[in-house]
Amino acid sequence: MQHSKILISIKTVSSPLSLSTLLFLIFSLPVKAMQADELVRHIDSLWRGTTSHAFMTMSVKTQRYQRNMTMEAWSLGNDYSLVVIQKPIKDRGISTLKVEQNIWNYLPKINRVTKVPSSMMSGSWMGSHFTNDDLVKESTFEQDYDSTITFEGLRNNQNIYELTSIPKPNAAVVWGKVVMQITQSTLAPIKGLYYDEDGHLIRTLTFDQIQKIGERIIPMRMTLQPIDKPSESTVILYNDIQFDIPLTKNFFSLRNLKQRH
Amino acid sequence: MNNPVFNRLILLQFIAWRNIWRNPIRSGLTISALAGGLIMLILYAALLEGMSRQMVTYATDISSSHLQMHRSAYIDNQDIYATLPWSYLTAFEDSSLPVKIAPRLYAAALASSKDNSTGVMIKAIDPQREHHVTKLLSHLRSGEASFEPKQKNALTHYPVLVGAQLARNLQLSPGSELVLVTQAIDGSIGNAIFEVTGVLKPLEPNFDRMGVLMSIKAYQSLMYQEDGFHELAIKAQNIDELNTLQKQLQTQITHLQKQTPLDELGGKVIIRNWKELNPPVADMLELSGTMLLIVGLIVIGLASLGMINTMLMSVHERTHEFGTLLAIGMKARWILLMVVIESFYLALISAVIGSIIGSVIAKQFEDKGIDFSHMMPDGYDWAGVVFEPVMKGYLIPEQVFQASLLMILLTMLAALIPSWRIVRLKPAEVI
């Protein structure tokens, strides 16, 4: 909204080009850039806060199988997270621990912890359309991408910002471009579009069921759909989420990974 | 027996035979050269045939078998959902076709041992049936092919065999523990704990580097896959009747699909023979026949140069003698015939000696082979096929006969050069 005020100010200046107009134009650029960065950080922190504790349901639908899981998840900042499967019974206790760039899985059936090697990062996480890479890369989005606001205004009867992120030259990422659409009124995301390096749209991530949790306005459901298989999808539904609960790094340890199930 | 022509032929043969031995050393050398060339050709043919047969044996006996059956989606994408139902296996076994069959299943997985992890390729077999179709289970470097699950600390440990290179990379040996994690058929995380009971000798490069071999029961506990199998390995009684067998199997498949229709996503059922499964081997076999002929022409051709030399010298030495014969009325063509008969005798002697010696040595190659074990303990990889380090020959009598015939023909052709010289003699100049 601050951005709109600046625009209004510019419009009210008299038509002859003046020093004050130039100054406004110069200052508006860094403000816009800051706005984009702020949006990125805002989206990053939407479901996390300093710490978070959530119960969620993940429904995976593919051509070959359909699968529903109930999970409990904790997170600390962007670098630490722990996800434990509660249902189905067969998978109960299977856990995924993320510490910075590493992922481990605890497998209660064989009472073993296995580390996911870098060669398996593109593999599916828990049989869903999300990949291990998605878990790892989400924490470095701001460092991996240069983001700009490429559209601002009305679309589908909604005032939105469109945020376009291009990978930085040395970033080790799989996407060629990520486009995020965010509502202006609540700064809640509504859609993410993921393109490959050739510019083809590969998958879409849709956010809905907006709820207010404390001071945050959060989509409680996200749906990931591959473009080449329209009938397939992975839906994550947050049943409950709490923020800013007491958690320390010790909680996110291999020892705790084994014990908590 | 008063035929003058016949009498003359007998006389010419007798004279020709005596003429050969006028200079025994020179003729002996010529026979040695020709026989030597023939011996080399016979040995080359035997080794080439032996290598070809070893190639077919290794390509089919150790792993792929003679024929394989898959769904097309499995062939295209290694789609683990593209299976053939177990009822098909039962139907094939109940049929009267003269084959042995073995079902197989495949998957990709993450293998962990101590602190190391790597991607692996799982191959699941039915140990009882596989034994009749391939020699996979006896192709071991260490350990044994045992597939009975074991209970340790309340956990089930399933036995596996691993490829040799994989064993080195993960520091595995019989008794080692191996954890496999994968995505199961129903999307869940499949995981189980395994014990390495044996290390396989190399059988194909990919499997050697990434292969984990387990029983189908173990596979099912890891993957939660009960619906069917990915691959049917088929061994024919007679490898020379594969085309007929392929058609018969296809007919039976069509019949089975009417009884038990298959899902659309898996695609149609495809049967391929070992040449279609392993094109490099098939190409090599086609090429070997041509190579044999070319090498034969070169080797015998070179040896025939010696023959030309011998006959030219022989004819030259007898120029005066031929002149006298011409002067007393003998026709030039009779002299020519005599020289040709001499060449024929040399060729025939060489053929007999060369065939006998060549066959004896080739038989040795067939029985004992040439052993490179101390240089290449695990054999060598060529065109995607792993060979044993002992190179064996294989003697085919027809090839010996053909090589001898080729030698005689080339030698007779070579003899035409000195013979041509005789036709042009003028008695007055050479008498």
XYZ file of C-alpha atoms in Angstrom:
692
model
C 0.000 0.000 0.000
C 2.945 2.215 0.653
C 3.906 1.683 -2.968
C 0.510 2.946 -4.131
C 0.928 6.132 -2.120
C 4.209 6.822 -3.853
C 2.548 6.326 -7.209
C -0.229 8.744 -6.252
C 2.334 11.324 -5.220
C 4.077 11.035 -8.557
C 0.851 11.546 -10.440
C 0.018 14.778 -8.589
C 3.254 16.483 -9.599
C 2.849 19.084 -12.330
C 3.596 18.079 -15.891
C 6.929 19.833 -16.432
C 9.789 17.514 -15.554
C 11.328 18.750 -12.351
C 14.015 17.774 -9.915
C 11.458 16.509 -7.440
C 10.022 14.182 -10.098
C 13.447 12.774 -10.831
C 14.061 12.251 -7.158
C 10.801 10.369 -6.780
C 11.626 8.157 -9.745
C 15.071 7.378 -8.393
C 13.809 6.560 -4.930
C 10.949 4.423 -6.192
C 13.281 1.823 -7.685
C 14.990 0.641 -4.484
C 11.657 0.792 -2.738
C 10.173 -1.551 -5.307
C 13.146 -3.887 -5.015
C 12.821 -3.914 -1.254
C 9.179 -4.672 -1.667
C 9.984 -7.802 -3.679
C 12.532 -8.992 -1.132
C 10.077 -8.352 1.653
C 7.474 -10.403 -0.151
C 9.885 -13.298 -0.541
C 10.779 -13.255 3.142
C 7.139 -12.912 4.048
C 6.164 -15.968 2.017
C 9.125 -17.925 3.386
C 8.104 -17.261 6.966
C 4.376 -17.752 6.454
C 4.193 -21.283 7.784
C 7.250 -21.192 9.988
C 7.804 -18.224 12.208
C 10.655 -18.720 14.600
C 9.227 -22.100 15.522
C 6.117 -23.974 14.538
C 4.222 -27.133 15.319
C 1.630 -28.435 12.876
C -0.679 -31.339 12.204
C -1.366 -31.911 8.537
C -2.902 -34.350 6.121
C -1.278 -35.168 2.795
C -3.340 -36.775 0.036
C -1.494 -38.128 -2.966
C -3.362 -39.106 -6.086
C -1.543 -40.694 -9.026
C -2.571 -42.821 -11.972
C -1.438 -45.853 -10.032
C -2.319 -45.279 -6.399
C -4.039 -42.972 -3.962
C -2.577 -42.434 -0.572
C -3.492 -40.403 2.518
C -1.137 -39.622 5.356
C -1.475 -37.764 8.613
C 1.712 -36.110 9.795
C 2.993 -34.082 12.711
C 5.682 -31.530 11.949
C 7.954 -29.194 13.858
C 10.183 -26.495 12.473
C 12.787 -24.048 13.710
C 13.565 -21.203 11.345
C 14.237 -22.305 7.805
C 16.973 -24.835 8.479
C 15.443 -27.312 10.904
C 12.374 -29.424 10.510
C 11.077 -32.772 11.668
C 8.114 -34.579 10.141
C 6.640 -37.722 11.678
C 4.003 -39.845 9.984
C 1.119 -40.731 12.282
C -1.127 -42.568 9.823
C -1.449 -44.948 8.028
C -0.483 -47.538 10.607
C 1.930 -49.234 8.233
C 4.027 -46.077 7.990
C 3.518 -44.868 11.545
C 6.734 -43.513 12.986
C 8.530 -42.938 9.693
C 10.213 -39.582 10.167
C 12.100 -37.086 8.066
C 14.669 -34.827 9.697
C 16.067 -31.841 7.866
C 19.121 -30.046 9.201
C 20.278 -27.297 6.855
C 21.025 -29.059 3.561
C 20.785 -32.641 4.808
C 17.881 -35.038 5.100
C 17.646 -38.217 7.116
C 14.812 -40.715 7.281
C 14.070 -42.829 10.317
C 12.490 -46.178 9.489
C 10.923 -47.859 12.520
C 10.232 -51.127 10.710
C 13.956 -51.791 10.577
C 14.954 -49.384 13.352
C 17.444 -47.614 11.131
C 18.287 -44.060 10.147
C 19.278 -43.551 6.527
C 20.684 -40.398 5.031
C 19.340 -39.255 1.679
C 22.359 -38.801 -0.622
C 22.565 -35.914 -3.038
C 21.890 -38.261 -5.935
C 18.437 -38.998 -4.537
C 17.381 -35.397 -3.960
C 15.171 -35.375 -7.033
C 13.290 -38.388 -5.725
C 9.763 -38.231 -4.427
C 9.204 -37.443 -0.769
C 6.875 -39.971 0.854
C 5.472 -40.944 -2.538
C 4.139 -37.457 -3.196
C 4.790 -34.993 -5.995
C 7.056 -33.003 -3.705
C 10.702 -33.953 -3.903
C 13.444 -34.125 -1.311
C 14.887 -31.157 -3.144
C 11.766 -29.155 -2.354
C 12.378 -29.686 1.345
C 16.001 -28.641 1.087
C 15.748 -25.748 -1.343
C 12.820 -23.983 0.288
C 15.157 -22.625 2.933
C 17.459 -20.971 0.436
C 14.916 -19.451 -1.927
C 16.015 -15.894 -1.236
C 19.677 -16.797 -1.743
C 19.075 -18.806 -4.912
C 16.735 -16.468 -6.788
C 16.540 -12.844 -7.881
C 12.948 -11.752 -7.450
C 11.057 -8.861 -9.008
C 7.449 -7.751 -9.070
C 6.366 -8.246 -12.674
C 2.684 -7.452 -12.297
C 0.603 -5.479 -9.880
C -3.126 -5.036 -10.228
C -6.396 -6.749 -10.882
C -6.549 -10.330 -12.112
C -9.432 -12.769 -11.706
C -11.279 -10.111 -9.705
C -8.438 -9.944 -7.224
C -5.741 -7.375 -6.579
C -2.462 -9.256 -6.685
C 1.272 -8.909 -6.836
C 2.990 -11.195 -9.293
C 6.470 -12.078 -8.098
C 8.846 -13.577 -10.683
C 12.012 -15.286 -9.463
C 14.939 -16.091 -11.738
C 17.798 -18.310 -10.502
C 21.051 -16.585 -9.730
C 23.898 -17.611 -12.047
C 25.581 -19.982 -9.604
C 22.491 -21.309 -7.865
C 22.082 -25.080 -7.846
C 18.362 -25.199 -8.490
C 16.123 -27.208 -10.765
C 13.700 -24.485 -11.853
C 14.312 -21.992 -14.602
C 11.687 -19.611 -13.291
C 9.197 -19.451 -10.442
C 6.186 -17.140 -10.584
C 4.284 -16.498 -7.356
C 0.929 -14.722 -7.204
C 0.141 -12.998 -3.906
C -3.001 -11.161 -2.839
C -2.390 -7.515 -2.069
C -4.879 -7.227 0.752
C -3.596 -10.088 2.911
C -0.199 -10.862 1.340
C -1.297 -14.485 1.227
C -0.023 -16.525 -1.746
C -2.626 -17.922 -4.100
C -0.603 -19.647 -6.800
C 2.919 -20.686 -7.705
C 3.997 -21.541 -11.246
C 7.203 -23.537 -11.777
C 8.981 -23.428 -15.142
C 11.935 -25.449 -16.372
C 15.068 -23.996 -17.933
C 13.437 -23.993 -21.367
C 10.500 -21.979 -20.151
C 7.964 -24.802 -20.074
C 5.496 -24.831 -17.219
C 6.075 -28.019 -15.246
C 3.858 -27.778 -12.197
C 1.503 -25.471 -10.352
C 1.101 -24.995 -6.632
C -2.266 -23.591 -5.562
C -3.013 -22.090 -2.137
C -6.476 -21.637 -0.668
C -8.604 -21.897 2.478
C -7.130 -18.749 3.963
C -7.298 -18.552 7.756
C -6.082 -16.113 10.358
C -3.833 -17.762 12.934
C -2.799 -15.250 15.551
C -1.320 -12.354 13.610
C -0.788 -14.427 10.469
C -3.026 -14.959 7.488
C -2.220 -18.425 6.198
C -3.534 -20.649 3.404
C -4.439 -23.911 5.098
C -4.428 -25.963 1.924
C -1.942 -26.251 -0.885
C -2.350 -28.353 -4.011
C 0.554 -29.382 -6.218
C -0.268 -30.537 -9.728
C 2.072 -31.737 -12.478
C 1.144 -30.224 -15.833
C 1.869 -33.359 -17.863
C -0.405 -35.504 -15.677
C -3.434 -33.314 -14.930
C -5.296 -36.031 -13.046
C -2.506 -36.378 -10.495
C -2.054 -34.166 -7.463
C -0.679 -33.876 -3.976
C -2.798 -31.954 -1.472
C -1.468 -30.822 1.895
C -4.120 -29.685 4.372
C -3.128 -28.078 7.671
C -5.482 -29.293 10.371
C -3.797 -27.267 13.082
C -0.727 -25.087 13.332
C 0.835 -23.207 16.216
C 3.674 -20.725 16.121
C 6.418 -19.563 18.431
C 6.415 -22.568 20.709
C 9.565 -23.366 22.725
C 11.903 -25.491 20.591
C 15.695 -25.675 20.460
C 18.151 -27.133 17.994
C 18.615 -30.141 20.245
C 15.081 -31.164 19.368
C 16.219 -31.577 15.765
C 18.869 -34.216 16.316
C 19.442 -37.720 15.070
C 18.990 -39.059 18.579
C 15.627 -37.397 18.922
C 14.715 -38.593 15.438
C 14.960 -42.147 16.693
C 13.212 -41.634 19.998
C 10.209 -39.648 18.874
C 7.756 -42.118 17.406
C 42.476 -100.490 -70.672
C 43.869 -99.485 -74.016
C 42.793 -95.854 -73.946
C 45.807 -93.780 -74.999
C 44.525 -90.604 -73.326
C 43.987 -92.410 -70.050
C 47.430 -93.984 -70.263
C 48.949 -90.619 -70.890
C 47.151 -89.087 -67.896
C 48.509 -91.810 -65.660
C 51.961 -91.213 -67.045
C 51.658 -87.470 -66.495
C 50.567 -87.953 -62.894
C 53.496 -90.222 -62.267
C 55.928 -87.786 -63.839
C 54.407 -84.865 -61.941
C 54.770 -86.671 -58.649
C 58.432 -87.403 -59.398
C 58.977 -83.828 -60.492
C 57.791 -82.498 -57.117
C 60.513 -84.406 -55.347
C 63.343 -83.459 -57.680
C 64.028 -80.694 -55.182
C 62.653 -82.076 -51.901
C 63.786 -79.135 -49.793
C 62.046 -76.570 -51.960
C 58.832 -78.567 -52.130
C 59.003 -79.218 -48.416
C 59.243 -75.516 -47.738
C 56.326 -74.802 -50.013
C 54.198 -77.447 -48.344
C 55.191 -76.035 -44.957
C 54.137 -72.533 -45.940
C 50.807 -73.641 -47.345
C 50.108 -76.000 -44.466
C 51.111 -73.281 -42.009
C 48.667 -70.866 -43.566
C 45.932 -73.452 -43.425
C 46.697 -74.252 -39.804
C 46.481 -70.594 -38.880
C 43.185 -70.249 -40.695
C 41.737 -73.306 -38.978
C 42.835 -72.040 -35.575
C 41.483 -68.583 -36.279
C 38.149 -70.045 -37.333
C 38.024 -72.265 -34.253
C 38.811 -69.402 -31.891
C 36.325 -67.122 -33.604
C 33.625 -69.764 -33.435
C 34.527 -70.485 -29.839
C 34.359 -66.821 -28.936
C 31.016 -66.503 -30.682
C 29.605 -69.449 -28.811
C 31.001 -68.220 -25.519
C 29.413 -64.872 -26.283
C 26.029 -66.445 -26.887
C 26.436 -68.619 -23.818
C 27.327 -65.725 -21.558
C 24.674 -63.500 -23.064
C 21.968 -66.101 -22.540
C 23.062 -68.596 -19.913
C 24.199 -66.277 -17.176
C 21.545 -63.640 -17.298
C 19.198 -62.849 -20.146
C 18.227 -66.368 -21.258
C 16.977 -67.047 -24.783
C 13.745 -65.076 -24.737
C 12.212 -62.446 -22.509
C 8.664 -61.248 -22.122
C 7.658 -57.788 -20.864
C 4.909 -55.208 -21.051
C 5.808 -52.391 -23.419
C 5.541 -49.735 -20.697
C 8.158 -51.634 -18.746
C 10.484 -51.704 -21.757
C 9.949 -47.999 -22.463
C 10.133 -46.550 -18.964
C 10.985 -49.340 -16.532
C 7.452 -48.737 -15.276
C 7.298 -50.858 -12.138
C 3.512 -51.030 -12.424
C 3.681 -52.694 -15.854
C 3.452 -56.314 -14.796
C 2.334 -59.660 -16.122
C -0.081 -61.455 -13.792
C 1.006 -64.552 -11.907
C -1.752 -66.512 -13.623
C 0.180 -66.168 -16.888
C 3.164 -67.876 -15.300
C 0.975 -70.758 -14.228
C -0.547 -71.015 -17.695
C 2.847 -71.155 -19.399
C 4.050 -73.853 -17.057
C 0.915 -75.893 -17.690
C 1.288 -75.586 -21.452
C 3.077 -78.150 -23.584
C 5.713 -75.759 -24.902
C 9.237 -77.168 -24.445
C 10.610 -74.308 -22.366
C 11.859 -73.443 -18.910
C 10.646 -70.141 -17.484
C 11.540 -67.860 -14.598
C 9.792 -64.676 -13.423
C 11.717 -61.572 -12.415
C 11.017 -58.230 -10.790
C 13.024 -55.026 -10.786
C 13.193 -51.783 -8.853
C 15.486 -48.912 -8.038
C 16.392 -48.280 -4.417
C 18.742 -46.512 -2.085
C 21.215 -48.835 -0.387
C 22.940 -47.939 2.861
C 25.691 -49.772 4.649
C 27.331 -48.178 7.680
C 28.081 -44.630 6.543
C 27.781 -45.107 2.796
C 24.733 -44.789 0.568
C 24.256 -45.330 -3.121
C 21.566 -45.985 -5.671
C 21.079 -49.624 -6.601
C 19.128 -51.727 -9.051
C 17.181 -54.567 -7.471
C 16.603 -57.768 -9.363
C 14.283 -60.300 -7.778
C 14.151 -63.925 -8.836
C 12.490 -67.201 -8.022
C 15.521 -69.280 -6.987
C 13.972 -72.645 -7.898
C 12.896 -71.618 -11.380
C 15.872 -69.376 -12.106
C 18.167 -72.339 -11.567
C 16.648 -74.066 -14.609
C 16.860 -71.021 -16.861
C 20.228 -69.391 -16.161
C 23.454 -70.005 -14.289
C 23.077 -66.702 -12.474
C 23.037 -68.263 -9.026
C 26.257 -70.181 -9.490
C 28.107 -67.182 -10.887
C 29.587 -66.291 -7.503
C 32.947 -64.934 -6.474
C 32.409 -65.447 -2.766
C 29.687 -66.566 -0.403
C 26.707 -68.625 -1.457
C 23.312 -68.209 -3.077
C 21.057 -68.631 -0.075
C 17.654 -66.972 0.080
C 16.107 -68.026 3.385
C 15.241 -65.064 5.660
C 16.901 -64.891 9.049
C 15.687 -63.432 12.327
C 18.115 -61.211 14.212
C 17.183 -59.009 17.159
C 13.488 -59.328 16.302
C 14.183 -58.024 12.802
C 13.876 -60.057 9.623
C 17.055 -60.054 7.548
C 16.587 -61.090 3.932
C 19.576 -62.507 2.027
C 20.901 -60.751 -1.057
C 23.679 -61.219 -3.567
C 25.455 -58.091 -4.741
C 27.528 -57.118 -7.769
C 31.292 -57.158 -7.353
C 31.838 -53.458 -7.964
C 28.965 -52.551 -5.638
C 30.523 -54.773 -2.980
C 33.762 -52.835 -3.292
C 32.080 -49.436 -3.240
C 30.046 -50.116 -0.105
C 32.662 -52.398 1.462
C 30.307 -55.364 1.493
C 31.197 -58.985 1.999
C 29.211 -62.064 3.003
C 27.676 -61.282 6.380
C 27.414 -57.524 5.818
C 24.193 -55.733 6.633
C 22.509 -53.745 3.896
C 19.549 -51.382 4.284
C 17.379 -50.771 1.230
C 14.936 -47.884 1.027
C 12.662 -47.269 -1.912
C 9.227 -46.075 -2.911
C 6.882 -49.021 -2.734
C 4.113 -49.799 -5.197
C 1.502 -48.087 -3.042
C 3.596 -44.931 -2.671
C 4.762 -45.659 0.838
C 8.393 -45.833 1.831
C 9.447 -49.421 1.335
C 12.275 -50.419 3.591
C 13.825 -53.639 4.786
C 17.080 -54.919 6.139
C 19.177 -57.387 4.198
C 22.217 -59.525 4.722
C 24.772 -60.032 1.986
C 25.253 -63.770 1.534
C 27.286 -63.712 -1.654
C 29.156 -61.532 -4.117
C 28.511 -62.171 -7.802
C 31.164 -62.389 -10.464
C 30.726 -59.725 -13.145
C 27.803 -60.488 -15.434
C 27.072 -57.139 -17.000
C 28.623 -53.775 -16.246
C 25.486 -52.060 -14.914
C 24.526 -54.908 -12.660
C 28.099 -55.299 -11.483
C 28.124 -51.689 -10.325
C 24.580 -51.412 -8.973
C 23.059 -54.873 -8.790
C 21.327 -56.353 -5.781
C 19.841 -59.802 -6.301
C 17.125 -61.071 -3.983
C 14.262 -63.514 -3.886
C 10.813 -62.481 -5.021
C 9.533 -62.980 -1.483
C 12.073 -60.482 -0.189
C 11.149 -58.074 -2.982
C 7.487 -58.310 -2.052
C 8.180 -57.482 1.574
C 10.112 -54.400 0.464
C 7.878 -53.175 -2.360
C 4.429 -54.436 -1.296
C 4.044 -55.747 -4.832
C 1.856 -58.844 -5.137
C 0.165 -58.317 -8.497
C 2.648 -59.846 -10.887
C 6.122 -59.788 -12.350
C 8.007 -57.535 -14.756
C 9.973 -60.041 -16.792
C 9.663 -63.637 -17.839
C 12.956 -65.253 -18.800
C 12.441 -68.170 -21.169
C 14.949 -70.847 -22.019
C 14.320 -72.939 -25.120
C 15.399 -76.537 -25.440
C 16.905 -75.723 -28.803
C 18.322 -72.273 -29.401
C 17.930 -72.757 -33.152
C 14.131 -72.866 -32.916
C 13.616 -69.469 -31.306
C 11.588 -67.976 -34.139
C 9.048 -70.777 -34.033
C 8.899 -70.629 -30.272
C 8.428 -66.866 -30.319
C 5.362 -67.255 -32.545
C 3.930 -70.005 -30.371
C 4.355 -67.905 -27.255
C 2.747 -64.905 -28.935
C -0.250 -67.047 -29.852
C -0.568 -68.217 -26.284
C -0.292 -64.634 -25.016
C -3.150 -63.581 -27.276
C -5.208 -66.429 -25.891
C -4.381 -65.556 -22.272
C -5.250 -61.899 -22.771
C -8.775 -62.864 -23.726
C -9.121 -64.812 -20.499
C -7.360 -62.286 -18.265
C -7.367 -58.828 -19.882
C -4.450 -56.579 -18.958
C -4.636 -52.935 -17.905
C -4.163 -50.243 -20.539
C -1.334 -48.358 -18.873
C 1.103 -51.250 -19.013
C 0.917 -51.591 -22.780
C 1.003 -54.754 -24.838
C 3.025 -57.886 -24.180
C 6.305 -58.040 -26.083
C 8.523 -61.094 -26.572
C 12.120 -60.552 -27.631
C 14.832 -63.068 -28.382
C 18.384 -62.725 -27.175
C 19.543 -61.071 -30.394
C 16.926 -58.363 -29.967
C 17.849 -58.063 -26.304
C 21.563 -57.789 -26.980
C 22.155 -56.230 -30.425
C 25.950 -55.895 -30.055
C 26.317 -59.647 -29.637
C 24.076 -60.358 -32.621
C 25.991 -57.850 -34.747
C 29.270 -59.422 -33.744
C 28.074 -62.841 -34.835
C 27.023 -61.534 -38.242
C 30.380 -59.872 -38.675
C 32.432 -62.904 -37.688
C 31.451 -64.886 -40.779
C 32.603 -62.104 -43.079
C 35.779 -61.605 -41.093
C 36.586 -65.276 -41.369
C 36.321 -65.212 -45.158
C 38.430 -62.067 -45.499
C 41.131 -63.343 -43.181
C 41.084 -66.657 -45.003
C 41.643 -65.016 -48.365
C 44.506 -62.960 -46.978
C 46.289 -65.785 -45.175
C 45.986 -68.331 -47.965
C 46.715 -65.688 -50.570
C 50.013 -64.871 -48.919
C 50.894 -68.527 -48.627
C 50.063 -68.970 -52.308
C 52.715 -66.430 -53.218
C 55.202 -68.998 -52.017
C 53.587 -71.484 -54.339
C 53.982 -69.138 -57.292
C 57.637 -68.726 -56.453
C 58.188 -72.461 -56.260
C 56.466 -73.242 -59.523
C 58.136 -70.399 -61.384
C 61.548 -71.635 -60.322
C 60.602 -75.206 -61.116
C 59.392 -74.271 -64.594
C 62.408 -72.083 -65.224
C 64.790 -74.861 -64.302
C 63.103 -77.166 -66.780
C 62.902 -74.796 -69.741
C 65.420 -76.840 -71.707
C 63.581 -80.017 -70.861
C 60.230 -78.601 -71.963
C 61.832 -77.461 -75.195
C 62.985 -80.965 -75.934
C 59.539 -82.366 -75.218
C 57.962 -79.807 -77.497
C 60.499 -80.588 -80.210
C 59.639 -84.258 -80.242
C 55.974 -83.443 -80.724
C 54.375 -83.184 -77.247
C 51.589 -80.604 -77.227
C 52.026 -77.538 -74.991
C 48.713 -78.213 -73.245
C 49.963 -81.541 -71.976
C 52.987 -79.912 -70.472
C 50.707 -77.294 -68.929
C 48.530 -80.017 -67.483
C 51.573 -81.724 -66.009
C 52.621 -78.532 -64.235
C 49.090 -77.972 -62.929
C 49.020 -81.519 -61.606
C 52.267 -80.825 -59.792
C 50.651 -77.805 -58.142
C 47.638 -79.864 -57.232
C 49.789 -82.475 -55.529
C 51.577 -79.814 -53.492
C 48.229 -78.304 -52.490
C 46.752 -81.668 -51.601
C 49.681 -82.666 -49.418
C 49.545 -79.287 -47.708
C 45.802 -79.602 -47.168
C 46.104 -83.017 -45.567
C 48.974 -82.049 -43.291
C 47.499 -78.659 -42.415
C 44.063 -80.078 -41.663
C 45.383 -82.771 -39.385
C 47.708 -80.534 -37.409
C 45.236 -77.651 -37.327
C 42.425 -79.877 -36.115
C 44.555 -81.416 -33.395
C 45.602 -78.031 -32.034
C 42.082 -76.627 -32.382
C 40.795 -79.580 -30.393
C 43.293 -78.669 -27.688
C 41.881 -75.146 -27.674
C 38.404 -76.573 -27.405
C 39.293 -78.804 -24.470
C 41.637 -76.558 -22.513
C 41.390 -73.133 -24.067
C 43.819 -70.275 -23.611
C 43.859 -69.269 -19.978
C 44.202 -65.576 -19.091
C 43.106 -66.072 -15.491
C 46.262 -64.721 -13.932
C 45.925 -61.511 -15.937
C 42.157 -61.025 -15.712
C 40.780 -62.955 -12.727
C 37.223 -61.732 -13.314
C 37.177 -61.980 -17.071
C 36.685 -59.032 -19.352
C 33.830 -56.908 -20.580
C 33.251 -56.687 -24.306
C 30.156 -55.247 -25.997
C 28.255 -55.404 -22.729
C 28.961 -59.103 -22.253
C 31.308 -60.278 -19.532
C 33.557 -63.110 -20.691
C 35.274 -65.743 -18.615
C 39.065 -65.387 -18.694
C 39.508 -68.714 -20.505
C 39.204 -68.333 -24.261
C 37.887 -71.523 -25.811
C 37.942 -72.692 -29.387
C 35.273 -74.684 -31.146
C 36.160 -76.938 -34.071
C 33.658 -77.363 -36.872
C 34.720 -80.052 -39.421
C 32.891 -78.230 -42.188
C 35.052 -75.180 -41.571
C 38.201 -77.321 -41.853
C 36.978 -78.708 -45.152
C 36.055 -75.263 -46.444
C 39.418 -73.833 -45.430
C 41.226 -76.683 -47.190
C 39.116 -76.249 -50.298
C 39.807 -72.520 -50.273
C 43.514 -73.198 -50.044
C 43.473 -75.667 -52.925
C 41.482 -73.303 -55.130
C 43.762 -70.363 -54.448
C 46.815 -72.521 -55.006
C 45.551 -73.815 -58.334
C 44.751 -70.267 -59.343
C 48.277 -69.254 -58.409
C 49.672 -72.120 -60.490
C 48.190 -70.576 -63.623
C 50.901 -67.909 -63.630
C 53.880 -70.227 -64.163
C 51.737 -72.418 -66.386
C 51.080 -69.511 -68.687
C 54.822 -69.258 -69.221
C 54.912 -72.730 -70.742
C 52.310 -71.987 -73.371
C 54.487 -69.220 -74.732
C 57.652 -71.327 -75.137
C 59.129 -71.665 -78.633
C 61.058 -74.878 -79.123
C 63.771 -73.404 -81.319
C 64.721 -70.905 -78.631
C 64.807 -73.227 -75.627
C 65.970 -76.583 -76.935
